[in-house]
Amino acid sequence: DAKTTQPPSMDCAEGRAANLPCNHSTISGNEYVYWYRQIHSQGPQYIIHGLKNNETNEMASLIITEDRKSSTLILPHATLRDTAVYYCIVGGGGSNYKLTFGKGTLLTVNP
Amino acid sequence: EAGVVQSPRYKIIEKKQPVAFWCNPISGHNTLYWYLQNLGQGPELLIRYENEEAVDDSQLPKDRFSAERLKGVDSTLKIQPAELGDSAVYLCASSLDLAYNEQFFGPGTRLTVL
């Protein structure tokens, strides 16, 4: 069963912020939101994760709505190298941690 | 620090032949995962190891697929016999342990079954 809904594709201009949405209306209280990305011909790469608070690291920011039913991954200054498929995943933490990937969003950063 | 190493990167075989994929995780990582990725789809978990113990192999088709991680370090995934539908990318990932949230993926092995 799909636990997240993402748009299949998005475009972004180089240097602008890329905002990738994700709906996860059936998320349960102990489930985290994870974001990974996969550049063509490479394995997926971890970006960020969060439970209910907004999170920021050197790669991106994660904004989770108060009801936790949706989130947005923000790449503040997209570059051509950020062109990739971005996966939003909800899953348990700790020993219940398991990644179930959907089809993700293909983000294309244009010059 | 070296990443997750997988070999071979590409493999072409005829159907009904056996094939094996090898993975060496990041040093010190106790948890190892094998995923299968079909074209245009996200990766799907096949098996998860904690040290040498398979803690989740519910998605592994056991009639033709097998895996081992004998010394709790590197791992081998085998298919025997291969079918046309097994053509896919096989990804290996590792993490410090089951409770750690970040998985590190290798580049994958692209299998083509003719």
mmCIF file of C-alpha atoms in Angstrom, chain A residues 6-7 11-12 15 19 21 30 33-35 43 55 57 61 63 70 73-74 77 81 84 94 100 107 111:
data_model
loop_
_atom_site.group_PDB
_atom_site.id
_atom_site.type_symbol
_atom_site.label_atom_id
_atom_site.label_comp_id
_atom_site.label_asym_id
_atom_site.label_seq_id
_atom_site.Cartn_x
_atom_site.Cartn_y
_atom_site.Cartn_z
ATOM 1 C CA GLN A 6 4.325 12.667 -4.576
ATOM 2 C CA PRO A 7 4.035 14.436 -7.942
ATOM 3 C CA ASP A 11 11.081 21.477 -12.765
ATOM 4 C CA CYS A 12 13.207 24.095 -11.068
ATOM 5 C CA GLY A 15 19.834 28.816 -8.247
ATOM 6 C CA ASN A 19 10.144 22.739 -2.942
ATOM 7 C CA PRO A 21 5.769 18.189 -1.617
ATOM 8 C CA ASN A 30 5.613 6.862 15.791
ATOM 9 C CA VAL A 33 9.348 11.036 7.391
ATOM 10 C CA TYR A 34 12.507 10.231 5.416
ATOM 11 C CA TRP A 35 13.797 11.743 2.199
ATOM 12 C CA GLY A 43 22.218 4.170 -5.524
ATOM 13 C CA GLU A 55 14.741 19.809 10.386
ATOM 14 C CA ASN A 57 21.043 20.033 7.512
ATOM 15 C CA SER A 61 15.308 21.558 5.037
ATOM 16 C CA ILE A 63 9.055 21.152 6.838
ATOM 17 C CA SER A 70 2.191 16.341 4.644
ATOM 18 C CA LEU A 73 11.586 19.088 1.215
ATOM 19 C CA ILE A 74 13.356 22.325 0.388
ATOM 20 C CA HIS A 77 19.633 26.849 -4.033
ATOM 21 C CA ARG A 81 23.650 18.234 -9.820
ATOM 22 C CA ALA A 84 17.421 13.303 -9.420
ATOM 23 C CA GLY A 94 14.346 2.062 15.876
ATOM 24 C CA THR A 100 9.413 1.313 1.522
ATOM 25 C CA LEU A 107 13.226 16.850 -10.136
ATOM 26 C CA PRO A 111 20.054 26.098 -16.427
#
